[in-house]
């Protein structure tokens, strides 16, 4: 099996959206998906300004089988840029074949090559296979940190 990891291009938007929907189904959050081809194009490949995120697309033997979504962060303690891994997803029937490892390694190479101090992500507490996979890659799980979020009406109220 040949695994190919590359930066996504505008022509990949339909494939990315299909993979995003598969991830949402796996996480039992399909009802929250508001992404559309138009929104992805506007945020990932804007006519002006920097993209909000970048996607890596994984193909195995030419078939799209996974992706990673990344965006820049900053650590005040390190005074260095970082990368946040928003999603790391491999289609279920392709798991266990090194595709997730290849995606994570590619993301780590991007972070290191850009002089970043960190590559960080979150993982659902019930996703034991992912937690074990990340641990096998040498990732630390930070037990004292919790994700906080303002969205929807709460975000609007404070805007």
mmCIF file of C-alpha atoms in Angstrom:
data_model
loop_
_atom_site.group_PDB
_atom_site.id
_atom_site.type_symbol
_atom_site.label_atom_id
_atom_site.label_comp_id
_atom_site.label_asym_id
_atom_site.label_seq_id
_atom_site.Cartn_x
_atom_site.Cartn_y
_atom_site.Cartn_z
ATOM 1 C CA UNK A 1 0.000 0.000 0.000
ATOM 2 C CA UNK A 2 1.295 3.440 -0.948
ATOM 3 C CA UNK A 3 0.349 6.291 1.417
ATOM 4 C CA UNK A 4 0.517 9.811 0.011
ATOM 5 C CA UNK A 5 0.109 12.890 2.230
ATOM 6 C CA UNK A 6 -0.174 16.295 0.580
ATOM 7 C CA UNK A 7 -1.622 19.734 1.156
ATOM 8 C CA UNK A 8 -5.225 19.921 0.036
ATOM 9 C CA UNK A 9 -6.109 22.084 -2.936
ATOM 10 C CA UNK A 10 -9.391 23.760 -3.961
ATOM 11 C CA UNK A 11 -10.219 20.752 -6.126
ATOM 12 C CA UNK A 12 -10.223 18.571 -2.996
ATOM 13 C CA UNK A 13 -13.114 20.419 -1.339
ATOM 14 C CA UNK A 14 -15.794 17.784 -2.150
ATOM 15 C CA UNK A 15 -13.551 15.013 -0.777
ATOM 16 C CA UNK A 16 -12.714 17.051 2.346
ATOM 17 C CA UNK A 17 -16.386 17.743 3.020
ATOM 18 C CA UNK A 18 -17.241 14.045 2.670
ATOM 19 C CA UNK A 19 -14.455 13.156 5.134
ATOM 20 C CA UNK A 20 -15.560 15.879 7.567
ATOM 21 C CA UNK A 21 -19.058 14.397 7.513
ATOM 22 C CA UNK A 22 -17.654 10.906 8.178
ATOM 23 C CA UNK A 23 -15.740 12.250 11.183
ATOM 24 C CA UNK A 24 -18.911 13.934 12.478
ATOM 25 C CA UNK A 25 -20.825 10.663 12.128
ATOM 26 C CA UNK A 26 -18.086 8.798 14.034
ATOM 27 C CA UNK A 27 -18.223 11.383 16.833
ATOM 28 C CA UNK A 28 -22.048 11.294 16.817
ATOM 29 C CA UNK A 29 -22.087 14.997 15.933
ATOM 30 C CA UNK A 30 -23.412 14.911 12.360
ATOM 31 C CA UNK A 31 -26.208 17.284 13.379
ATOM 32 C CA UNK A 32 -23.580 19.984 14.070
ATOM 33 C CA UNK A 33 -22.009 20.032 10.608
ATOM 34 C CA UNK A 34 -22.647 23.379 8.927
ATOM 35 C CA UNK A 35 -19.675 23.187 6.552
ATOM 36 C CA UNK A 36 -20.475 23.640 2.868
ATOM 37 C CA UNK A 37 -18.247 23.660 -0.200
ATOM 38 C CA UNK A 38 -18.636 27.447 -0.337
ATOM 39 C CA UNK A 39 -17.610 27.943 3.291
ATOM 40 C CA UNK A 40 -14.627 25.634 2.915
ATOM 41 C CA UNK A 41 -13.493 27.468 -0.207
ATOM 42 C CA UNK A 42 -13.875 30.883 1.467
ATOM 43 C CA UNK A 43 -11.999 29.903 4.636
ATOM 44 C CA UNK A 44 -9.337 27.576 3.244
ATOM 45 C CA UNK A 45 -8.618 29.232 -0.113
ATOM 46 C CA UNK A 46 -9.637 32.893 0.276
ATOM 47 C CA UNK A 47 -9.212 35.335 -2.577
ATOM 48 C CA UNK A 48 -7.491 37.723 -0.136
ATOM 49 C CA UNK A 49 -5.791 37.241 3.175
ATOM 50 C CA UNK A 50 -4.485 34.188 4.916
ATOM 51 C CA UNK A 51 -6.448 30.949 5.079
ATOM 52 C CA UNK A 52 -8.067 30.147 8.422
ATOM 53 C CA UNK A 53 -6.642 26.612 8.356
ATOM 54 C CA UNK A 54 -4.825 24.154 6.169
ATOM 55 C CA UNK A 55 -5.717 20.575 5.393
ATOM 56 C CA UNK A 56 -3.502 17.604 4.706
ATOM 57 C CA UNK A 57 -5.151 14.932 2.590
ATOM 58 C CA UNK A 58 -4.135 11.293 2.898
ATOM 59 C CA UNK A 59 -4.549 8.885 0.022
ATOM 60 C CA UNK A 60 -3.829 5.177 0.080
ATOM 61 C CA UNK A 61 -3.350 3.599 -3.324
ATOM 62 C CA UNK A 62 -4.928 6.749 -4.783
ATOM 63 C CA UNK A 63 -8.087 6.616 -2.651
ATOM 64 C CA UNK A 64 -8.814 9.463 -0.179
ATOM 65 C CA UNK A 65 -8.719 7.846 3.262
ATOM 66 C CA UNK A 66 -8.118 10.611 5.792
ATOM 67 C CA UNK A 67 -7.178 14.160 6.588
ATOM 68 C CA UNK A 68 -5.651 16.461 9.150
ATOM 69 C CA UNK A 69 -6.810 20.048 9.717
ATOM 70 C CA UNK A 70 -4.288 22.496 11.181
ATOM 71 C CA UNK A 71 -4.268 26.152 12.164
ATOM 72 C CA UNK A 72 -1.670 28.443 13.759
ATOM 73 C CA UNK A 73 -1.496 29.140 17.482
ATOM 74 C CA UNK A 74 0.867 30.995 19.771
ATOM 75 C CA UNK A 75 2.447 30.134 23.125
ATOM 76 C CA UNK A 76 3.148 33.121 25.338
ATOM 77 C CA UNK A 77 5.254 30.955 27.663
ATOM 78 C CA UNK A 78 7.485 29.827 24.807
ATOM 79 C CA UNK A 79 7.143 33.047 22.801
ATOM 80 C CA UNK A 80 6.807 30.811 19.756
ATOM 81 C CA UNK A 81 4.206 29.969 17.176
ATOM 82 C CA UNK A 82 2.508 26.604 17.313
ATOM 83 C CA UNK A 83 0.121 24.484 15.315
ATOM 84 C CA UNK A 84 -3.224 23.190 16.500
ATOM 85 C CA UNK A 85 -4.420 19.916 15.025
ATOM 86 C CA UNK A 86 -8.172 20.419 14.828
ATOM 87 C CA UNK A 87 -8.951 17.045 13.253
ATOM 88 C CA UNK A 88 -7.012 13.879 12.554
ATOM 89 C CA UNK A 89 -9.333 11.435 10.827
ATOM 90 C CA UNK A 90 -8.867 8.157 9.017
ATOM 91 C CA UNK A 91 -11.801 6.328 7.438
ATOM 92 C CA UNK A 92 -12.669 3.373 9.678
ATOM 93 C CA UNK A 93 -11.833 0.598 7.244
ATOM 94 C CA UNK A 94 -8.372 2.108 6.673
ATOM 95 C CA UNK A 95 -7.384 2.418 10.343
ATOM 96 C CA UNK A 96 -4.466 0.438 11.689
ATOM 97 C CA UNK A 97 -2.444 0.724 8.473
ATOM 98 C CA UNK A 98 -0.165 3.643 9.373
ATOM 99 C CA UNK A 99 -2.238 6.423 7.807
ATOM 100 C CA UNK A 100 -2.926 8.263 11.080
ATOM 101 C CA UNK A 101 0.751 7.952 12.006
ATOM 102 C CA UNK A 102 1.730 9.355 8.594
ATOM 103 C CA UNK A 103 -0.675 12.295 8.975
ATOM 104 C CA UNK A 104 0.502 13.095 12.503
ATOM 105 C CA UNK A 105 4.159 12.803 11.492
ATOM 106 C CA UNK A 106 3.568 15.098 8.518
ATOM 107 C CA UNK A 107 1.892 17.664 10.793
ATOM 108 C CA UNK A 108 4.813 17.388 13.253
ATOM 109 C CA UNK A 109 7.264 17.934 10.386
ATOM 110 C CA UNK A 110 5.383 21.073 9.342
ATOM 111 C CA UNK A 111 5.442 22.387 12.921
ATOM 112 C CA UNK A 112 9.140 21.643 13.379
ATOM 113 C CA UNK A 113 10.014 23.066 9.972
ATOM 114 C CA UNK A 114 8.210 26.305 10.828
ATOM 115 C CA UNK A 115 10.041 26.650 14.138
ATOM 116 C CA UNK A 116 6.912 25.992 16.178
ATOM 117 C CA UNK A 117 7.231 25.221 19.856
ATOM 118 C CA UNK A 118 4.202 22.913 19.937
ATOM 119 C CA UNK A 119 1.789 20.766 18.018
ATOM 120 C CA UNK A 120 -1.341 20.407 20.133
ATOM 121 C CA UNK A 121 -4.787 18.886 19.809
ATOM 122 C CA UNK A 122 -7.718 17.675 21.840
ATOM 123 C CA UNK A 123 -9.155 14.174 22.026
ATOM 124 C CA UNK A 124 -12.565 13.029 23.187
ATOM 125 C CA UNK A 125 -12.315 11.294 26.558
ATOM 126 C CA UNK A 126 -14.273 8.266 25.290
ATOM 127 C CA UNK A 127 -12.046 7.714 22.250
ATOM 128 C CA UNK A 128 -9.674 5.189 23.864
ATOM 129 C CA UNK A 129 -8.182 3.989 20.542
ATOM 130 C CA UNK A 130 -7.165 7.580 19.693
ATOM 131 C CA UNK A 131 -5.812 8.221 23.201
ATOM 132 C CA UNK A 132 -3.739 5.038 23.027
ATOM 133 C CA UNK A 133 -2.529 5.905 19.514
ATOM 134 C CA UNK A 134 -1.402 9.383 20.584
ATOM 135 C CA UNK A 135 0.372 7.933 23.615
ATOM 136 C CA UNK A 136 2.178 5.479 21.317
ATOM 137 C CA UNK A 137 3.435 8.487 19.363
ATOM 138 C CA UNK A 138 4.848 10.032 22.556
ATOM 139 C CA UNK A 139 2.134 12.650 23.061
ATOM 140 C CA UNK A 140 1.333 13.858 26.573
ATOM 141 C CA UNK A 141 -2.297 14.084 27.658
ATOM 142 C CA UNK A 142 -2.694 17.131 29.869
ATOM 143 C CA UNK A 143 -5.051 16.066 32.681
ATOM 144 C CA UNK A 144 -5.456 19.494 34.276
ATOM 145 C CA UNK A 145 -6.684 21.349 31.188
ATOM 146 C CA UNK A 146 -10.246 21.617 29.908
ATOM 147 C CA UNK A 147 -11.458 23.157 26.673
ATOM 148 C CA UNK A 148 -13.761 26.170 27.094
ATOM 149 C CA UNK A 149 -15.867 27.529 24.269
ATOM 150 C CA UNK A 150 -18.170 30.450 23.493
ATOM 151 C CA UNK A 151 -20.335 29.794 20.444
ATOM 152 C CA UNK A 152 -23.765 30.526 19.049
ATOM 153 C CA UNK A 153 -25.911 32.714 21.290
ATOM 154 C CA UNK A 154 -23.275 32.917 24.051
ATOM 155 C CA UNK A 155 -20.722 34.229 21.581
ATOM 156 C CA UNK A 156 -23.194 36.753 20.192
ATOM 157 C CA UNK A 157 -24.117 37.973 23.685
ATOM 158 C CA UNK A 158 -20.513 38.818 24.472
ATOM 159 C CA UNK A 159 -19.539 40.191 21.077
#
